[in-house]
mmCIF file of C-alpha atoms in Angstrom:
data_model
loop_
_atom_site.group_PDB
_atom_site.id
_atom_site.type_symbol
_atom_site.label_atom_id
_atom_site.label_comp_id
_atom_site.label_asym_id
_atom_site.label_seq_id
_atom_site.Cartn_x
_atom_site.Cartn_y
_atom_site.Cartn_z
ATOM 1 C CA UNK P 1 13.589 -7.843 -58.502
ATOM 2 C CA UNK P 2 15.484 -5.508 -56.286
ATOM 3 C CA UNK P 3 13.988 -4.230 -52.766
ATOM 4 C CA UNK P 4 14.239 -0.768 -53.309
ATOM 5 C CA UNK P 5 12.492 -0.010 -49.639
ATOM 6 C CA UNK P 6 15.068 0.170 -46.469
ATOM 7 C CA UNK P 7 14.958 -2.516 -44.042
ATOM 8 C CA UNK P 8 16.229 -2.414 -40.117
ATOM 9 C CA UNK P 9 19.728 -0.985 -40.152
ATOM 10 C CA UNK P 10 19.938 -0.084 -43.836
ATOM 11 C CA UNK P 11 22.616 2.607 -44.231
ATOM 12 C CA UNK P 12 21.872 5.737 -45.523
ATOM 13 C CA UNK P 13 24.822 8.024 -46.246
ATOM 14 C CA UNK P 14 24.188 11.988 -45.552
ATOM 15 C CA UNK P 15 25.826 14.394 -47.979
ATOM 16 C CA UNK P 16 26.163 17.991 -47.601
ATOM 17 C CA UNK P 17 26.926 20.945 -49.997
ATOM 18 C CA UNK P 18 30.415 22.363 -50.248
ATOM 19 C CA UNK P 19 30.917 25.696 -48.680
ATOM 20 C CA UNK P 20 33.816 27.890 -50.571
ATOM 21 C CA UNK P 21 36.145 30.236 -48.824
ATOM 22 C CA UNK P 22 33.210 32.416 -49.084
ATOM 23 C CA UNK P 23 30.895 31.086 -47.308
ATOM 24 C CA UNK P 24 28.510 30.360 -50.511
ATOM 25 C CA UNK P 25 27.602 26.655 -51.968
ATOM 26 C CA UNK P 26 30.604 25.329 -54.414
ATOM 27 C CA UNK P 27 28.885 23.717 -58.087
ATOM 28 C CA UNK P 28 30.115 21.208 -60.267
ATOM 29 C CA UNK P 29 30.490 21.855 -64.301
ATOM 30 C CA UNK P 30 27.099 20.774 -65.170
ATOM 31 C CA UNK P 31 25.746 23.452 -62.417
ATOM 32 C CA UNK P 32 24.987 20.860 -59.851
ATOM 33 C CA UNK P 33 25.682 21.821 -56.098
ATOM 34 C CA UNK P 34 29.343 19.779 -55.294
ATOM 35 C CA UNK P 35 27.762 17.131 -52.588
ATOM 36 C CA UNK P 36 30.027 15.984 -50.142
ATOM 37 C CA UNK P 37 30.242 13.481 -46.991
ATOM 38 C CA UNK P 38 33.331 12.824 -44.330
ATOM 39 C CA UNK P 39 35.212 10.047 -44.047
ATOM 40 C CA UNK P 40 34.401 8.519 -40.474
ATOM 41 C CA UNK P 41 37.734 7.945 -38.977
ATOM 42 C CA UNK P 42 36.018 4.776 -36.748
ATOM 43 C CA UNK P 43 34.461 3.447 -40.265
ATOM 44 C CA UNK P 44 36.720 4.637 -43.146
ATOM 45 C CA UNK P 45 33.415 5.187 -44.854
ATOM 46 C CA UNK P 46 30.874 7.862 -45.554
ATOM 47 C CA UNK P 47 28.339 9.434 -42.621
ATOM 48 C CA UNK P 48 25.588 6.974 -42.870
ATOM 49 C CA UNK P 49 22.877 7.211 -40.243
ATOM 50 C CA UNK P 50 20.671 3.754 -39.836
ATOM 51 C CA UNK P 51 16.928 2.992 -41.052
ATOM 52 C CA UNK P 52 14.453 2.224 -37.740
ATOM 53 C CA UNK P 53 17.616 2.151 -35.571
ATOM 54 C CA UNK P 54 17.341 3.972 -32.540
ATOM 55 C CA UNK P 55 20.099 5.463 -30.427
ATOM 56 C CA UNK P 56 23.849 7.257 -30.989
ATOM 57 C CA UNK P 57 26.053 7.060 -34.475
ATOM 58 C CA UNK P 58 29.381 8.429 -33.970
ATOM 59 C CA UNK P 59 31.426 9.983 -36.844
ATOM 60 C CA UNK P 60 34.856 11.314 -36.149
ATOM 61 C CA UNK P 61 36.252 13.654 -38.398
ATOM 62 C CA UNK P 62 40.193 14.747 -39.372
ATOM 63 C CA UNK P 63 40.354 18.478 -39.187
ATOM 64 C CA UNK P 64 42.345 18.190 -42.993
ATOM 65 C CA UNK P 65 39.022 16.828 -43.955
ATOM 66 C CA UNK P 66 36.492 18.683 -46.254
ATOM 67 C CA UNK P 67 33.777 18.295 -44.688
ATOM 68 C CA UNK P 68 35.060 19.536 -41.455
ATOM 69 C CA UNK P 69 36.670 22.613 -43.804
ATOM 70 C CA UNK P 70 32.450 22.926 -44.838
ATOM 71 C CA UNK P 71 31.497 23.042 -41.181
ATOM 72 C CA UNK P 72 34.105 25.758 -40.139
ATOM 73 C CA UNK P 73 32.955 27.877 -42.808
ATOM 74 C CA UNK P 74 29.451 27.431 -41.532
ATOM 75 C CA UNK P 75 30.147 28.343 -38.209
ATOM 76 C CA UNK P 76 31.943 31.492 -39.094
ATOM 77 C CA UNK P 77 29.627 32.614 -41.380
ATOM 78 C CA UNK P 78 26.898 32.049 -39.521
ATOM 79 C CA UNK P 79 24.701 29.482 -42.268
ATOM 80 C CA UNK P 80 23.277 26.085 -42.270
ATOM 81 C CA UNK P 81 24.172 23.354 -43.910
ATOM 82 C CA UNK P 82 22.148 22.410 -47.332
ATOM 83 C CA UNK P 83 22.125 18.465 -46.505
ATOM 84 C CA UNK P 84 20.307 15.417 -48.476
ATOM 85 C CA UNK P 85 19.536 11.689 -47.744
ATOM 86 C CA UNK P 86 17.993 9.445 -50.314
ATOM 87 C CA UNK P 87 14.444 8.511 -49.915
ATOM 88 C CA UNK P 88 15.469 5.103 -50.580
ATOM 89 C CA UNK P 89 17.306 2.475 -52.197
ATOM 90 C CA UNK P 90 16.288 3.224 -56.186
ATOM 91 C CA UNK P 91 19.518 3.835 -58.090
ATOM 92 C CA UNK P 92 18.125 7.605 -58.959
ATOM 93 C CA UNK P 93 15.964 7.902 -55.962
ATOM 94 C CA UNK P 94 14.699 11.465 -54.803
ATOM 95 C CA UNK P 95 16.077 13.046 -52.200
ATOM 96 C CA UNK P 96 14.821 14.558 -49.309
ATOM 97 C CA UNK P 97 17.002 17.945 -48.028
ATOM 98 C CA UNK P 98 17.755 19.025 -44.530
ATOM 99 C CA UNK P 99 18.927 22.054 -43.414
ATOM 100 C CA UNK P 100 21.488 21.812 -40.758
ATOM 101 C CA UNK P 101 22.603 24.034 -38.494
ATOM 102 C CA UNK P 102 26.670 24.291 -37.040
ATOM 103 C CA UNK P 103 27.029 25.169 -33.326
ATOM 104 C CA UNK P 104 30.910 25.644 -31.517
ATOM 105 C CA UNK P 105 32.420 27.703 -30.297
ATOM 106 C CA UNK P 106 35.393 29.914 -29.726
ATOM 107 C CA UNK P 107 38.231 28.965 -27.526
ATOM 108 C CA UNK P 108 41.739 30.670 -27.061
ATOM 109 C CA UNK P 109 44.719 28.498 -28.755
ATOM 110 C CA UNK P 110 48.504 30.380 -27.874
ATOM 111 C CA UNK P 111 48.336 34.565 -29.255
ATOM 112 C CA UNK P 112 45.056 33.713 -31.526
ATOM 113 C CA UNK P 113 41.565 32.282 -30.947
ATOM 114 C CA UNK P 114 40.015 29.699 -33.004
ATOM 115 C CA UNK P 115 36.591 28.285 -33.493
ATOM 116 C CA UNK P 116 35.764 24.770 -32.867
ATOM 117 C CA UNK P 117 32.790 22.466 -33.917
ATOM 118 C CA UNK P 118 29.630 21.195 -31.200
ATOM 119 C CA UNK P 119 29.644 17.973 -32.705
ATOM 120 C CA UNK P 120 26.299 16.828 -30.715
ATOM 121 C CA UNK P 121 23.124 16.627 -32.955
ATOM 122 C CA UNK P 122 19.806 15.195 -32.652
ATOM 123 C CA UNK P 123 18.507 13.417 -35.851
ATOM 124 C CA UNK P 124 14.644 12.621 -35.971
ATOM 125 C CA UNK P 125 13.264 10.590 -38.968
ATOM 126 C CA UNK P 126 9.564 9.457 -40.121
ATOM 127 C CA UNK P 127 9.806 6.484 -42.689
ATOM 128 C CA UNK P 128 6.882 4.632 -43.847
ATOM 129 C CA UNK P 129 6.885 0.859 -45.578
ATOM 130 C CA UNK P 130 11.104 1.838 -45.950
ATOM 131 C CA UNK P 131 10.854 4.895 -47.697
ATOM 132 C CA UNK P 132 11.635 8.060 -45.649
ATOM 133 C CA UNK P 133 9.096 10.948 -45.524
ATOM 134 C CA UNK P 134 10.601 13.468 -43.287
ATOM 135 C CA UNK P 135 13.081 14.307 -40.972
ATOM 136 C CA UNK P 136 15.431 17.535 -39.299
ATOM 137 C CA UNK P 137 18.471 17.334 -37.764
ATOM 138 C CA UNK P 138 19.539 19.903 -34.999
ATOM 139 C CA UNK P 139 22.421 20.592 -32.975
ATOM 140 C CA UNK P 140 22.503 20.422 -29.201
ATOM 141 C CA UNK P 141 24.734 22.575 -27.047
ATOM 142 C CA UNK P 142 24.678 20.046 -23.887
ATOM 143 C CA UNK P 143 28.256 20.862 -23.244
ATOM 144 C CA UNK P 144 30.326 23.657 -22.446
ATOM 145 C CA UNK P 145 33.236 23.182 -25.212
ATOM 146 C CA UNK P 146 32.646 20.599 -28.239
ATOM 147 C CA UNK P 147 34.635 17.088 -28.200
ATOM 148 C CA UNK P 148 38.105 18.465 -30.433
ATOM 149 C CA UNK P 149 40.955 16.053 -29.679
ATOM 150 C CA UNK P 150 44.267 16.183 -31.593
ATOM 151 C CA UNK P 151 42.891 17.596 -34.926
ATOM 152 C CA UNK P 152 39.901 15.248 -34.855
ATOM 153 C CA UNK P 153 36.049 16.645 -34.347
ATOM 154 C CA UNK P 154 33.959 13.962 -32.999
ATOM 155 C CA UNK P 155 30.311 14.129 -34.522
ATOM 156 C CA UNK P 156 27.462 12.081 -32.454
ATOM 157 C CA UNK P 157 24.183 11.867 -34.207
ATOM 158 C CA UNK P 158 21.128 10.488 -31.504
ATOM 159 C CA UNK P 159 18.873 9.260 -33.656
ATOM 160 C CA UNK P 160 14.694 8.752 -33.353
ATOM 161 C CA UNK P 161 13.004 6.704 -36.004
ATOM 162 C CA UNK P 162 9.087 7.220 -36.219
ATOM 163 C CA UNK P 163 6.753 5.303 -38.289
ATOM 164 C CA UNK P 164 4.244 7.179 -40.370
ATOM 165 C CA UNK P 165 4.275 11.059 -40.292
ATOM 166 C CA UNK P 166 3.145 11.611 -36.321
ATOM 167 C CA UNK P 167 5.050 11.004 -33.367
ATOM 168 C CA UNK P 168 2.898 8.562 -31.721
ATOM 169 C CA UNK P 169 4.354 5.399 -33.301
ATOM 170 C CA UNK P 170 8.023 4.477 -32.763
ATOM 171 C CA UNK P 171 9.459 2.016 -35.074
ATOM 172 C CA UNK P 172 11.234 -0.250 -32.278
ATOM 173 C CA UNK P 173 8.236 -0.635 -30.950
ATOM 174 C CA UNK P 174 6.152 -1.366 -33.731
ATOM 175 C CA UNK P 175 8.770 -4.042 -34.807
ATOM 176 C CA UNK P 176 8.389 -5.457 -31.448
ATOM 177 C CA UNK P 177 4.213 -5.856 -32.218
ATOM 178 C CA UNK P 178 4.995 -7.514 -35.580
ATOM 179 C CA UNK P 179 7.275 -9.935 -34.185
ATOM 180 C CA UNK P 180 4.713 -11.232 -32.191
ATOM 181 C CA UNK P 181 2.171 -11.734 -35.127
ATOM 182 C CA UNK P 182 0.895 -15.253 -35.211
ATOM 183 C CA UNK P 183 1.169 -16.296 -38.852
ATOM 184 C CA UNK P 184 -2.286 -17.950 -39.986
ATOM 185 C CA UNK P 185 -1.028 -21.368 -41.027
ATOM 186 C CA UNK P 186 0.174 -21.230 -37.495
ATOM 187 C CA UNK P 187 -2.739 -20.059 -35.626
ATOM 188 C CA UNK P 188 -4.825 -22.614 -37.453
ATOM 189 C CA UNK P 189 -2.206 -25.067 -36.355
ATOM 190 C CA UNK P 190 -2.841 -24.033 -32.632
ATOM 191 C CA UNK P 191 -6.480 -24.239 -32.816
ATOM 192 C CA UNK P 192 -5.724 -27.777 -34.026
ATOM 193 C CA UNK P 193 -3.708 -28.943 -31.128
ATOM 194 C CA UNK P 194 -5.950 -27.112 -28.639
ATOM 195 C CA UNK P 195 -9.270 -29.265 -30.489
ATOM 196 C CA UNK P 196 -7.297 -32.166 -29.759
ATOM 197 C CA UNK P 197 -5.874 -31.256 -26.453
ATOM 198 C CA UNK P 198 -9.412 -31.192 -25.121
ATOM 199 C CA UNK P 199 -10.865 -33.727 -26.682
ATOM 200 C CA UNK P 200 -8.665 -35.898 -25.120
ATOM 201 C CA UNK P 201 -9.391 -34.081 -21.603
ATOM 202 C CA UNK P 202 -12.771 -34.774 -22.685
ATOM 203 C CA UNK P 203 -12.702 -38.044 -23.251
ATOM 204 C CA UNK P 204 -10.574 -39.228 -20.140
ATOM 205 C CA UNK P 205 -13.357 -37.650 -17.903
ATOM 206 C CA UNK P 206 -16.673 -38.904 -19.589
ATOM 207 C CA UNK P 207 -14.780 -42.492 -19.777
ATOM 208 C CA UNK P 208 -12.823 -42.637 -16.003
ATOM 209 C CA UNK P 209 -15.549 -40.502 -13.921
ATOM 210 C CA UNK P 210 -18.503 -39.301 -15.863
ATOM 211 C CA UNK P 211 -19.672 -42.818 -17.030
ATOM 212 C CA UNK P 212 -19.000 -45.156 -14.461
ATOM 213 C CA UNK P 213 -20.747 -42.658 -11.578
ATOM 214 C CA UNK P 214 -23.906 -42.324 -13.754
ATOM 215 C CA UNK P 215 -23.102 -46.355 -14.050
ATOM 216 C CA UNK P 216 -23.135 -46.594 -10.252
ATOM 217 C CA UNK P 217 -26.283 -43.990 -9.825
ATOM 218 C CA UNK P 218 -28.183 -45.996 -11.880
ATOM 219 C CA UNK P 219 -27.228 -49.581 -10.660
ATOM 220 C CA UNK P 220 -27.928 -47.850 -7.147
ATOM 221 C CA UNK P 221 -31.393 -46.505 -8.458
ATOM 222 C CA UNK P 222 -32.563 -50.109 -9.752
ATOM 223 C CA UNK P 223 -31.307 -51.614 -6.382
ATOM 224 C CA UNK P 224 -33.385 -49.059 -4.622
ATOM 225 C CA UNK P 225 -36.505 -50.042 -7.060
ATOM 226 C CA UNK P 226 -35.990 -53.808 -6.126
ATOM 227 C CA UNK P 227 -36.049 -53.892 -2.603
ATOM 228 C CA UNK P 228 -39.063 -50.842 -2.619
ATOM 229 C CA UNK P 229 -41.175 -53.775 -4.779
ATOM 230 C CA UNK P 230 -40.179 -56.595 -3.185
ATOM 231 C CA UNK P 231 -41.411 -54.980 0.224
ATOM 232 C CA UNK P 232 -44.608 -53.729 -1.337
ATOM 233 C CA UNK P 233 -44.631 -57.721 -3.076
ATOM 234 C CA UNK P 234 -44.457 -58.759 0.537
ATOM 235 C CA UNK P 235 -46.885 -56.868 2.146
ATOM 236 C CA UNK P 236 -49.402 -57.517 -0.662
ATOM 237 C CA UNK P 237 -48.834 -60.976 -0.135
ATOM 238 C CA UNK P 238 -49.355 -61.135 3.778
ATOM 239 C CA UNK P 239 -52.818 -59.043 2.823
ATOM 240 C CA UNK P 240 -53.828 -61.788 1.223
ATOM 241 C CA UNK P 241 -53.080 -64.813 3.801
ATOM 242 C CA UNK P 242 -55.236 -62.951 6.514
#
């Protein structure tokens, strides 16, 4: 049967609703919103972000790109985002929306300005047993002018991965606990080699000290006894010769 929960590390790709010249969400046919994700120039895959991993994803993105088309359009008209990650691995698993705000700014580029994408974000998750629960991604303007090189809008997603729906329990550490589980086959195992460890302990000291000095006490005790009645033998018996 297939594990439909994530595990440490799973991938879970991020998909985001087309934005039309516009400004207003693009639909398929059927009347379905037209999801789409960008192709990570260090992958050549999807935006994925990573189950119970903590820490920086980086996503580059090629300003011919839709998605970065999406984000531009965001920015200039001032909305967020309508984005989605699955809940977890079923083939028609739910989905769980985000709504994600665009940050830039605008910088001067030869006789006209043009804006450019803050591609710093912080993504917090809660996930519980591998399935996720909730979750918001935000953008944070920690730098004066976002990272735009040569066409290409670098996207850095630091991520925080909570178990259960508070924010008391982190997952890395909770893995760490559960790592250091003793398995009952091999705790009963343990208490097996400790019974034997000190019997033997036990054993070696009642056989090499305990019994030979009670041995000795005793053997000293009788001597004792002999020599107290053979005086009190002796004195009886000079009693009796006067």
């Amino acid at each position: 049967m297939r594990n439909v929960e994530f595990k440490q590390n799973d991938e879970i790709k991020v998909e985001c609703a087309q934005l039309g010249e516009q400004g207003g969400e693009l639909s398929n046919s059927d009347g379905s919103l037209r999801w789409i994700s960008p192709t990570c120039v260090e992958t050549q895959k999807p935006l994925a972000l990573y189950y119970g991993r903590d820490g920086p994803t980086q996503c580059s993105v090629k300003a011919e790109d839709t998605f970065h088309e999406t984000m531009l359009r965001a920015l200039t008209f001032g909305r967020a985002l309508r984005c989605r990650v699955a809940r977890n691995k079923l083939k028609f698993a739910q989905h769980m929306e985000l709504s994600v705000r665009v940050e830039g700014a605008r910088v001067s580029g030869g006789k006209a300005s043009m804006r450019r994408i803050a591609g710093n974000f912080n993504a917090v998750f809660h996930g519980l047993q591998g399935n996720l629960v909730s979750g918001a991604v935000y953008p944070v303007m920690d730098q004066a002018l976002p990272e735009t090189v040569s066409g290409v809008t670098t996207m850095q997603f630091n991520q925080k991965w909570y178990e259960g729906t508070g924010l008391s329990v982190l997952m890395a550490n909770k893995r760490h606990e559960e790592e250091f589980v003793i398995e009952p086959v091999v705790a009963v195992m343990f208490c097996i080699l400790t019974a034997c460890i000190v019997y033997v302990v036990g054993r070696v000291y009642v056989e090499g000290s305990l019994i030979p000095r009670v041995l000795k006490e005793h053997r000293d005790e009788k001597g004792r006894a002999q020599k107290e009645f053979g005086a009190l033998a002796g004195a009886s018996e000079s009693k009796k010769s006067q």
